Amino acid sequence: MQNEKLNTMEDIIICRDVHKWFGDFHVLRGVSVTIKRGEVVVICGPSGGGKSTFIRTINRLEEHQRGDIIVDGIELTSDLRNIHAVQREIGMVFQSFNLFPHLKAIDNVTLAPIWVRRWPKEKAVKVAMELLERVGIPEQAYKYPGQLSGGQQQRVAIARALAMQPKIMLFDEPTSALDPEMIKEVLDVMVELARSGITMIVVTHEMGFAKEVAHRIIFFADGNIVEQNTTEEFFINPREDRTKLFLSQILTH
Amino acid sequence: MTVQSEVLRPPRTEVGLLGWLKKNLFSTWYNALLTIFSVAFIYVVLRGIITWVVRDARWAVVTVNFRVFMIGRYPGKEAWRVLVSLGIVVFLAMLTWVFRRAEGKPRRWLVIGWLLSFPLIGILLRGFSRESPFLPLVSENLWSGVLLTLVLAIVGIVASFPLGVVLALGRRSKLPVVKVLCTVYIETIRGVPLISVLFMSQLMLPLFLPPEIRLGTVMRALTGMTLFSAAYTAENVRGGLAAIPIGQYEAARAVGLNEALVMALIVLPQALRAVIPAIVGQFISLFKDTTLVAIVGLLDLLGIAKAVTGQKEFIGLHKEVYAFAAVIFFIFCYTMSYASRRLETALGVGER
Ligand SMILES: Nc1ncnc2c1ncn2[C@@H]1O[C@H](COP(=O)(O)OP(=O)(O)OP(=O)(O)O)[C@@H](O)[C@H]1O
Ligand SMILES: [Mg+2]
């Protein structure tokens, strides 16, 4: 998608002055950012900076204590109906896959459509098989997660998140727990997804992926956004010293 | 050039019966000594048991009283009702075995069948009223022997399991009142022996219930056993719940499941699976603990055994009677533990 075309799109996620504390520890210190429909955003930054915590507030796995988060017109408050409505619109992929080990791959994918969307089983299975084909592992559908490799598990997890037909996909370091030879198979799926036009927020240090598909890169440290820019500008002209230092560290090895 | 390795046969001593014997029983001099000693010991014990069983024991006390052991004071004219109940259970068990791999429809019918079998068997055993021409009343106070033991154990197990799960969930509840109530209940019951719970249920239950509802001794004992067992189930289930990684909750919420569905579809199935051995162990002890109802005047299998040893024509035949009771207890307990192991392997498919 062209950046000019993106500019005409409406905002799908609006965060205004979001704060969060873990006990006394101030994790998120007033994060403000908007994300447009169809935008692919990569978030990077040093460990412990609050990247995971931030994207987890967007689908309410973590509760923010101050500020506003509005997802697709629905504000996240303590109202459970709003929370479930937002969670249905957002798919999430975790670093440690978190597949349901007692269910076969296909049942992992069909679970939410059947129980939350109330689809008939045949329809859910049909859509799930299409998704498993899309992520390249239809032949693994009737295996349990424990019988799959890491890369295959993560692709089932992506299919599971897509099964609810979300408008937004969140990825929290989806390839960090994978052996090197499996990283590419997962990134390939993510590249295809990014080009399909879905809104994506990806926490990752895979700068190759970022350069290939991201519209914007956000550098996150110490609980806030230090710098953000379009992908080309971010790599060519980093403005902040912390960003330069971080880039030199991750690009040299 | 490829190097072709030669395929060799294993050395002679490692194969066959001789090889096995040498490797496992006579590998060293002390292992050999131990083997010889154990064989001698087993021989002496077995010889004693077998001579007693086939030569000295007078099994007439068991064969003559077989029906008494099984149903005790249940009227002989109505004994067919017990047999039909047994038939229902065996039939359902066989269907369950046949359809053990089936999903969907047949499985749903099996569950419905089992659920229906409880009230059905209850009515069959108890009957309607004293005057009723069809299925006249057989008061629970007449139920005894293996019948009573099984009714106490099965109803106790089936009723205490869901109660225990609810208590375990309640103990983890975010609502302080629920949490405190469940915790206090669990800890109190666990701090009290079953005998006192049985006594209390006999004496206290009538005080709590409205006067129209008068529970018989059996029902009161059942209530006591259920309340007792539920506390232990709750503790076991809590262990299973604690073992579920937080990532499972997060993934389940992230796909849009609400709290109830997260529990029912993701957390409980995994938690319960993990604690099957512990829970079955607890059910086995519950089964054996049914013998304690003798204290409140009920005649379970052991109570009947005691009564049989008092019969004039069989004076002094304690060994035969108690050996028979022990065999019956063993058969049921071993079946449970075997079924639990089968269930574990069956459910363990594909798990890490
Ligand atoms: N549940 C929690 N309770 C208390 N502190 C927490 C909790 N979760 C995270 N933290 C702390 O909050 C800070 C931010 O954590 P977060 O996981 O968001 O960082 P991150 O940027 O994703 O780091 P990484 O790159 O290592 O994943 C860390 O210092 C972490 O120790
Ligand atoms: Mg993180």
XYZ file of C-alpha atoms and ligand atoms in Angstrom:
637
model
C 0.000 0.000 0.000
C 1.312 3.470 -0.896
C 1.929 5.921 1.900
C -0.148 8.602 0.129
C -3.086 6.249 0.032
C -2.589 5.473 3.736
C -2.854 9.159 4.543
C -6.430 9.183 3.326
C -7.326 6.287 5.643
C -8.978 6.870 8.976
C -7.297 6.113 12.309
C -8.077 2.631 13.571
C -6.077 2.801 16.829
C -5.792 5.979 18.864
C -3.672 6.074 22.031
C -3.611 9.290 24.023
C -1.261 9.756 26.969
C -1.387 6.089 28.033
C 0.149 5.358 31.430
C 0.638 2.077 33.222
C 2.294 1.047 36.447
C 3.336 -2.396 37.694
C 3.177 -1.653 41.404
C 5.484 1.361 41.780
C 7.191 0.782 38.468
C 6.098 3.221 35.773
C 6.137 1.013 32.638
C 4.247 3.176 30.147
C 4.871 6.882 30.587
C 2.332 8.726 28.500
C 2.367 6.976 25.132
C 0.474 8.803 22.379
C 0.239 7.377 18.892
C -2.326 6.821 16.131
C -2.322 4.018 13.626
C -4.168 4.081 10.330
C -6.268 1.359 8.834
C -4.055 -0.887 6.717
C -0.845 0.420 8.211
C 2.052 -1.904 9.059
C 4.018 -0.620 12.046
C 7.164 -2.166 13.478
C 8.082 -1.431 17.080
C 11.671 -1.989 18.203
C 13.755 -0.971 21.156
C 15.859 -2.236 24.040
C 14.728 -5.054 26.288
C 12.522 -4.005 29.180
C 11.484 -0.800 27.457
C 7.782 -1.691 27.610
C 7.099 -2.757 24.001
C 5.220 -5.892 24.988
C 3.309 -4.128 27.707
C 2.287 -1.410 25.248
C 0.867 -3.672 22.558
C -0.818 -5.799 25.215
C -2.743 -2.767 26.455
C -4.212 -2.422 22.950
C -6.122 -5.721 23.278
C -6.497 -5.334 27.017
C -4.314 -8.217 28.124
C -2.895 -5.435 30.297
C -5.051 -2.700 31.751
C -3.849 0.900 31.365
C -4.396 3.192 34.301
C -4.465 6.613 32.654
C -5.151 7.972 29.191
C -7.405 6.731 26.380
C -7.170 3.830 23.980
C -9.739 3.721 21.192
C -9.787 0.779 18.814
C -11.967 1.001 15.715
C -14.226 3.507 17.432
C -14.594 1.522 20.665
C -13.016 2.945 23.774
C -11.327 0.507 26.146
C -12.830 1.068 29.564
C -13.615 -1.388 32.307
C -16.843 -2.226 30.412
C -16.533 -5.944 29.673
C -18.663 -5.705 26.509
C -16.283 -3.168 25.021
C -13.294 -5.282 25.984
C -14.697 -8.397 24.313
C -15.730 -6.408 21.258
C -12.175 -5.089 20.899
C -10.628 -8.499 21.578
C -12.742 -9.994 18.787
C -11.351 -7.410 16.345
C -7.723 -7.997 17.260
C -5.658 -11.111 16.629
C -2.486 -11.677 18.602
C 0.586 -13.808 18.020
C 2.886 -14.453 20.955
C 6.584 -15.094 21.259
C 5.944 -18.484 22.883
C 3.096 -19.492 20.489
C 0.687 -20.335 23.355
C -1.194 -22.903 21.296
C -3.736 -24.953 23.237
C -1.826 -28.224 23.729
C -4.919 -30.368 24.312
C -6.423 -29.463 20.922
C -5.320 -30.469 17.439
C -4.029 -27.724 15.171
C -7.340 -27.470 13.341
C -9.295 -27.308 16.608
C -7.011 -24.536 17.826
C -8.061 -22.589 14.750
C -11.802 -23.373 14.787
C -12.308 -22.906 18.548
C -13.019 -19.178 18.644
C -15.117 -19.000 15.449
C -17.329 -21.805 16.760
C -17.709 -20.568 20.327
C -17.500 -16.803 19.889
C -18.742 -16.165 16.352
C -21.180 -19.114 16.605
C -20.286 -20.433 13.180
C -21.515 -23.914 12.284
C -18.709 -26.441 12.581
C -18.509 -27.179 8.823
C -17.988 -23.530 7.968
C -15.364 -23.097 10.701
C -13.457 -26.170 9.520
C -13.569 -25.016 5.907
C -12.226 -21.563 6.774
C -9.619 -23.076 9.098
C -8.331 -25.358 6.345
C -8.053 -22.379 4.000
C -6.060 -20.523 6.634
C -3.783 -23.477 7.303
C -3.180 -23.620 3.563
C -2.426 -19.923 3.541
C 0.251 -20.388 6.207
C 1.545 -23.419 4.333
C 0.765 -26.351 6.648
C -2.566 -27.935 5.637
C -1.023 -31.383 6.098
C -0.427 -30.724 9.817
C -4.080 -29.945 10.569
C -4.798 -33.092 12.560
C -1.660 -33.089 14.687
C -1.347 -31.829 18.217
C 0.862 -28.785 18.867
C 3.387 -30.976 20.690
C 3.965 -32.897 17.460
C 4.846 -29.767 15.440
C 8.105 -27.862 15.033
C 8.387 -24.343 16.430
C 7.923 -22.737 13.035
C 4.856 -24.851 12.339
C 3.399 -24.036 15.756
C 3.839 -20.336 15.179
C 2.125 -20.611 11.789
C -0.812 -22.429 13.405
C -0.908 -19.586 15.932
C -1.108 -17.071 13.092
C -3.934 -19.055 11.487
C -5.716 -19.210 14.842
C -5.518 -15.429 15.210
C -6.717 -14.886 11.630
C -9.684 -17.229 12.061
C -11.656 -14.552 13.883
C -11.186 -12.340 10.805
C -9.624 -9.551 12.856
C -9.106 -6.051 11.565
C -5.845 -5.718 13.459
C -3.007 -8.185 14.089
C -0.541 -7.778 16.951
C 2.760 -9.674 16.904
C 4.996 -9.769 19.976
C 8.446 -10.959 18.867
C 6.933 -13.821 16.860
C 10.294 -15.209 15.724
C 12.467 -14.752 18.829
C 11.781 -18.226 20.178
C 12.500 -19.934 16.863
C 15.589 -21.699 15.567
C 17.201 -19.722 12.726
C 16.085 -22.109 9.980
C 12.448 -21.636 10.981
C 12.434 -17.851 11.189
C 12.093 -17.396 7.439
C 9.014 -19.618 7.087
C 7.200 -17.497 9.674
C 8.426 -14.175 8.263
C 7.267 -15.220 4.780
C 3.752 -15.701 6.123
C 3.901 -12.326 7.859
C 5.117 -10.570 4.706
C 2.232 -12.022 2.728
C -0.160 -10.914 5.450
C 1.271 -7.387 5.558
C 0.775 -7.063 1.789
C -2.841 -8.197 2.111
C -3.690 -4.823 3.643
C -4.524 -5.784 7.232
C -3.453 -3.428 10.008
C -0.376 -4.850 11.728
C 1.697 -3.895 14.741
C 4.829 -6.006 15.020
C 7.320 -5.941 17.849
C 10.453 -7.418 16.287
C 14.147 -6.971 15.771
C 14.014 -8.487 12.280
C 15.061 -5.354 10.422
C 14.934 -7.141 7.075
C 11.230 -7.720 7.603
C 10.777 -4.096 8.686
C 12.495 -2.743 5.572
C 10.475 -5.019 3.342
C 6.933 -4.279 4.510
C 6.720 -1.691 7.319
C 5.270 1.720 6.581
C 6.502 3.163 9.837
C 8.967 2.241 12.553
C 8.583 3.198 16.185
C 11.583 3.167 18.496
C 10.413 2.492 22.018
C 12.509 2.848 25.189
C 11.964 3.579 28.865
C 8.204 3.420 28.592
C 7.684 5.816 25.731
C 8.172 6.428 22.025
C 11.618 7.910 21.538
C 11.405 8.355 17.787
C 9.151 7.301 14.925
C 9.483 7.740 11.203
C 8.716 6.227 7.838
C 10.785 3.139 7.218
C 13.281 4.715 4.765
C 13.847 7.808 6.891
C 14.208 5.756 10.052
C 17.157 3.803 8.702
C 18.782 6.609 6.691
C 18.271 9.522 9.066
C 17.814 8.447 12.672
C 17.597 11.628 14.725
C 18.037 10.569 18.323
C 21.341 9.328 19.723
C 19.630 6.364 21.407
C 18.154 5.291 18.100
C 21.529 5.536 16.353
C 23.175 3.505 19.105
C 20.412 0.867 18.974
C 20.560 0.620 15.186
C 24.330 0.288 15.199
C 24.015 -2.517 17.741
C 21.409 -4.579 15.953
C 22.578 -3.948 12.387
C 26.218 -4.847 12.985
C 25.726 -8.400 14.135
C 33.872 -45.448 -2.494
C 31.299 -46.184 0.170
C 32.207 -48.268 3.165
C 29.736 -51.125 3.623
C 29.395 -51.991 7.315
C 28.883 -55.655 8.036
C 25.577 -56.601 9.661
C 26.333 -58.855 12.632
C 24.088 -61.016 14.764
C 23.997 -60.090 18.448
C 26.314 -62.181 20.677
C 24.669 -65.411 21.827
C 24.461 -64.638 25.539
C 22.326 -61.520 24.956
C 19.396 -63.220 23.315
C 16.754 -65.685 24.329
C 15.545 -66.780 27.717
C 18.990 -67.716 28.960
C 20.362 -64.331 27.974
C 17.536 -62.547 29.717
C 17.949 -64.630 32.883
C 21.655 -64.014 32.995
C 21.325 -60.300 32.360
C 18.525 -59.605 34.816
C 18.668 -62.210 37.557
C 22.220 -63.536 37.754
C 24.364 -60.629 36.569
C 26.481 -60.497 39.750
C 26.973 -62.851 42.705
C 24.782 -60.739 45.019
C 22.093 -60.433 42.382
C 22.127 -64.236 42.071
C 21.881 -64.591 45.859
C 18.971 -62.170 45.939
C 17.221 -64.066 43.171
C 17.544 -67.400 44.963
C 16.395 -65.911 48.255
C 13.364 -64.209 46.641
C 12.316 -67.356 44.822
C 12.469 -69.316 48.075
C 10.433 -66.654 49.861
C 7.768 -66.495 47.153
C 7.561 -70.295 47.170
C 6.949 -70.492 50.904
C 4.302 -67.748 50.892
C 2.478 -68.980 47.810
C 2.480 -72.566 49.045
C 0.911 -71.460 52.305
C -1.771 -69.430 50.544
C -2.586 -72.046 47.922
C -2.881 -74.931 50.370
C -5.187 -72.815 52.504
C -7.331 -71.707 49.570
C -7.743 -75.134 47.946
C -7.553 -77.488 50.915
C -8.204 -75.957 54.335
C -10.609 -73.094 53.733
C -14.343 -73.780 53.993
C -15.792 -71.677 51.243
C -19.340 -72.745 51.974
C -19.678 -69.678 54.169
C -19.180 -67.535 51.082
C -21.164 -69.560 48.567
C -24.154 -70.015 50.861
C -24.166 -66.332 51.788
C -23.288 -64.986 48.355
C -26.556 -63.104 47.940
C -26.238 -61.695 51.440
C -22.793 -60.341 50.605
C -24.094 -58.750 47.439
C -27.372 -57.185 48.525
C -27.660 -57.878 52.248
C -31.133 -57.140 53.546
C -32.549 -56.080 50.193
C -35.675 -58.270 49.868
C -34.968 -61.413 47.843
C -38.236 -61.053 45.909
C -37.039 -57.706 44.552
C -33.451 -58.769 43.864
C -34.112 -58.663 40.103
C -34.153 -54.875 40.355
C -30.516 -54.894 41.441
C -29.681 -57.228 38.576
C -31.435 -54.989 36.053
C -29.545 -51.971 37.424
C -26.306 -53.869 37.039
C -27.371 -54.765 33.513
C -27.960 -51.103 32.653
C -24.514 -50.170 33.901
C -22.807 -53.032 32.071
C -24.710 -52.189 28.880
C -23.709 -48.525 29.052
C -20.122 -49.455 29.858
C -20.006 -51.714 26.814
C -21.467 -49.004 24.582
C -18.906 -46.564 25.941
C -16.163 -49.036 25.109
C -17.470 -49.600 21.597
C -17.811 -45.867 20.870
C -14.715 -44.783 22.770
C -13.171 -43.232 19.666
C -16.380 -41.704 18.347
C -17.061 -37.998 18.470
C -20.143 -35.853 18.056
C -23.545 -37.566 18.041
C -22.781 -40.995 19.573
C -20.736 -39.347 22.281
C -23.531 -36.950 23.142
C -25.991 -39.853 23.381
C -23.621 -41.729 25.672
C -23.388 -38.767 28.021
C -27.170 -38.439 28.039
C -27.464 -42.186 28.666
C -25.144 -42.079 31.642
C -26.879 -39.015 33.069
C -30.283 -40.676 32.716
C -29.054 -43.925 34.237
C -28.648 -42.317 37.651
C -32.263 -41.322 38.339
C -33.434 -44.458 36.525
C -31.409 -46.781 38.735
C -32.338 -44.728 41.776
C -36.050 -45.213 41.077
C -35.552 -48.863 40.194
C -33.746 -49.629 43.441
C -35.933 -47.567 45.709
C -39.318 -47.989 44.072
C -42.391 -45.852 44.618
C -44.613 -46.361 47.653
C -45.164 -49.264 49.994
C -48.547 -50.161 48.476
C -47.536 -49.690 44.858
C -48.140 -52.936 42.910
C -45.308 -52.025 40.565
C -41.862 -51.462 42.093
C -42.908 -51.350 45.764
C -40.773 -49.293 48.082
C -37.471 -50.740 49.289
C -36.306 -48.231 51.876
C -32.607 -47.261 51.667
C -32.177 -48.574 55.179
C -32.490 -52.073 53.696
C -29.772 -51.514 51.129
C -26.636 -53.285 52.260
C -23.640 -55.341 51.214
C -21.784 -54.701 47.971
C -24.864 -52.847 46.731
C -24.587 -50.264 49.480
C -20.825 -49.983 49.134
C -21.196 -49.299 45.409
C -24.055 -46.837 45.809
C -22.110 -44.884 48.441
C -18.914 -44.879 46.418
C -20.388 -44.111 43.005
C -22.820 -41.430 44.116
C -20.165 -39.968 46.412
C -17.659 -39.792 43.573
C -20.053 -38.479 40.955
C -21.519 -35.818 43.219
C -18.293 -34.690 44.849
C -16.409 -34.189 41.597
C -18.361 -31.211 40.224
C -18.682 -29.770 43.705
C -14.912 -30.029 44.129
C -14.269 -28.324 40.791
C -16.606 -25.484 41.729
C -14.873 -25.124 45.107
C -11.448 -25.048 43.448
C -12.592 -22.337 41.053
C -14.208 -20.466 43.930
C -10.986 -20.520 45.847
C -9.302 -18.681 42.968
C -12.186 -16.259 42.542
C -11.535 -12.524 42.430
C -14.588 -11.975 44.659
C -13.303 -11.946 48.252
C -16.502 -13.370 49.761
C -16.542 -16.400 47.462
C -12.845 -16.934 47.922
C -12.978 -16.801 51.718
C -16.045 -19.056 51.902
C -14.475 -21.711 49.692
C -11.138 -21.553 51.454
C -12.700 -21.852 54.894
C -14.866 -24.758 53.751
C -11.972 -26.661 52.168
C -9.596 -26.140 55.065
C -12.196 -27.001 57.698
C -13.177 -30.266 56.052
C -9.582 -31.202 55.434
C -8.834 -30.652 59.086
C -11.510 -33.089 60.270
C -11.572 -36.897 59.994
C -14.250 -38.529 57.835
C -15.767 -40.255 60.851
C -16.640 -36.969 62.470
C -18.047 -35.643 59.191
C -20.241 -38.750 59.014
C -21.446 -38.256 62.576
C -22.073 -34.580 61.998
C -24.051 -35.268 58.849
C -26.262 -37.710 60.765
C -26.912 -35.267 63.585
C -26.718 -31.854 61.978
C -28.310 -32.266 58.534
C -31.860 -32.586 59.887
C -31.350 -29.275 61.698
C -30.514 -27.429 58.487
C -33.166 -28.979 56.284
C -36.828 -27.959 56.341
C -38.940 -30.422 58.353
C -40.790 -31.711 55.221
C -37.545 -33.215 53.928
C -36.550 -36.196 56.026
C -33.415 -37.869 54.799
C -32.726 -41.478 55.649
C -29.468 -42.627 57.194
C -28.062 -43.587 53.804
C -28.785 -40.201 52.268
C -27.241 -38.446 55.229
C -24.144 -40.614 55.047
C -23.950 -39.916 51.318
C -24.179 -36.188 51.905
C -21.393 -36.385 54.463
C -19.148 -38.386 52.163
C -19.812 -36.048 49.240
C -19.045 -32.927 51.263
C -15.904 -34.583 52.587
C -14.608 -35.812 49.266
C -15.337 -32.508 47.504
C -12.824 -30.678 49.671
C -10.069 -33.080 48.630
C -11.079 -32.932 44.976
C -10.910 -29.148 45.234
C -7.353 -29.267 46.499
C -6.278 -31.651 43.747
C -7.941 -29.552 41.063
C -6.310 -26.448 42.473
C -2.933 -28.071 41.890
C -3.885 -28.684 38.266
C -5.124 -25.130 37.805
C -1.901 -23.725 39.197
C 0.086 -25.673 36.597
C -1.590 -23.962 33.623
C 0.778 -21.337 32.182
C -0.483 -17.761 32.102
C 0.060 -17.759 28.333
C -2.907 -20.116 27.953
C -5.251 -17.621 29.587
C -3.835 -14.795 27.488
C -4.114 -16.666 24.221
C -7.677 -17.685 25.059
C -8.720 -14.145 25.914
C -6.907 -12.789 22.876
C -9.061 -14.895 20.524
C -12.129 -13.379 22.172
C -13.285 -16.033 24.658
C -15.016 -14.733 27.760
C -13.996 -15.818 31.247
C -16.425 -18.737 31.409
C -15.323 -20.123 28.044
C -11.641 -19.660 28.923
C -12.242 -21.887 31.940
C -14.498 -24.438 30.271
C -12.609 -24.885 27.003
C -8.985 -24.157 27.777
C -8.090 -24.219 31.453
C -10.235 -26.941 33.026
C -9.667 -29.602 30.344
C -5.922 -29.246 30.768
C -6.015 -28.913 34.539
C -8.290 -31.919 35.086
C -6.255 -34.059 32.713
C -3.147 -33.276 34.728
C -4.725 -34.353 38.012
C -6.439 -37.578 36.912
C -3.980 -39.777 38.846
C -4.374 -37.757 42.028
C -8.161 -37.674 41.768
C -8.465 -41.379 41.024
C -6.226 -42.073 44.004
C -8.564 -39.999 46.096
C -11.607 -41.862 44.740
C -9.976 -45.183 45.592
C -9.547 -44.090 49.176
C -13.122 -42.823 49.195
C -14.214 -46.263 48.024
C -12.409 -47.916 50.898
C -13.595 -45.278 53.331
C -17.196 -46.267 52.655
C -16.512 -48.989 55.234
C -16.674 -46.267 57.892
C -20.443 -45.999 57.499
C -20.628 -49.004 59.824
C -20.147 -46.379 62.555
C -23.543 -44.862 61.833
C -25.236 -48.233 61.718
C -25.177 -49.056 58.000
C -24.313 -52.510 56.716
C -21.891 -52.119 53.847
C -19.876 -55.060 52.536
C -17.669 -55.094 55.618
C -20.644 -54.764 57.950
C -22.280 -57.733 56.223
C -19.036 -59.693 56.529
C -19.043 -59.097 60.249
C -22.662 -60.194 60.513
C -21.972 -63.363 58.505
C -19.154 -64.416 60.842
C -21.751 -64.430 63.615
C -23.907 -67.090 61.956
C -24.137 -70.236 64.142
C -23.366 -72.756 61.401
C -20.247 -70.871 60.268
C -18.680 -70.014 63.635
C -14.962 -69.251 63.445
C -14.718 -68.725 59.691
C -13.413 -65.143 59.871
C -10.531 -65.814 57.506
C -12.727 -66.975 54.636
C -15.203 -64.135 55.029
C -12.661 -61.331 55.266
C -10.514 -62.798 52.499
C -13.577 -62.724 50.264
C -14.352 -59.101 51.229
C -10.725 -58.150 50.582
C -10.828 -59.730 47.118
C -13.955 -57.774 46.251
C -12.431 -54.498 47.424
C -9.262 -55.293 45.504
C -11.163 -56.004 42.293
C -12.949 -52.652 42.368
C -9.936 -50.599 43.449
C -7.647 -52.234 40.915
C -10.207 -51.673 38.173
C -10.300 -47.996 39.016
C -6.555 -47.638 39.020
C -6.284 -49.582 35.743
C -8.980 -47.450 34.129
C -7.192 -44.322 35.280
C -3.953 -45.446 33.655
C -5.778 -46.236 30.420
C -7.482 -42.858 30.527
C -4.151 -41.114 31.061
C -2.549 -42.747 28.057
C -5.655 -42.200 25.943
C -5.829 -38.511 26.811
C -2.089 -37.994 26.745
C -1.986 -38.230 22.943
C 0.181 -35.521 21.439
C 0.963 -33.834 24.704
C 4.451 -32.713 25.492
N 3.404 -8.533 35.077
C 4.432 -7.734 35.388
N 4.635 -7.369 36.673
C 5.662 -6.545 36.999
N 6.545 -6.047 36.132
C 6.405 -6.381 34.836
C 5.347 -7.239 34.401
N 5.450 -7.396 33.063
C 6.521 -6.673 32.684
N 7.095 -6.059 33.735
C 8.251 -5.155 33.694
O 7.924 -4.090 32.845
C 9.040 -3.717 32.056
C 8.650 -3.725 30.583
O 8.427 -5.064 30.173
P 8.059 -5.458 28.687
O 7.924 -6.926 28.654
O 6.928 -4.641 28.234
O 9.378 -5.009 27.913
P 9.793 -5.301 26.426
O 10.147 -4.004 25.830
O 8.750 -6.104 25.731
O 11.116 -6.147 26.610
P 11.625 -7.438 25.812
O 12.301 -6.942 24.590
O 12.587 -8.061 26.769
O 10.433 -8.292 25.543
C 10.163 -4.691 32.389
O 11.053 -4.034 33.275
C 9.466 -5.807 33.091
O 10.287 -6.355 34.081
Mg 8.622 -8.152 25.105
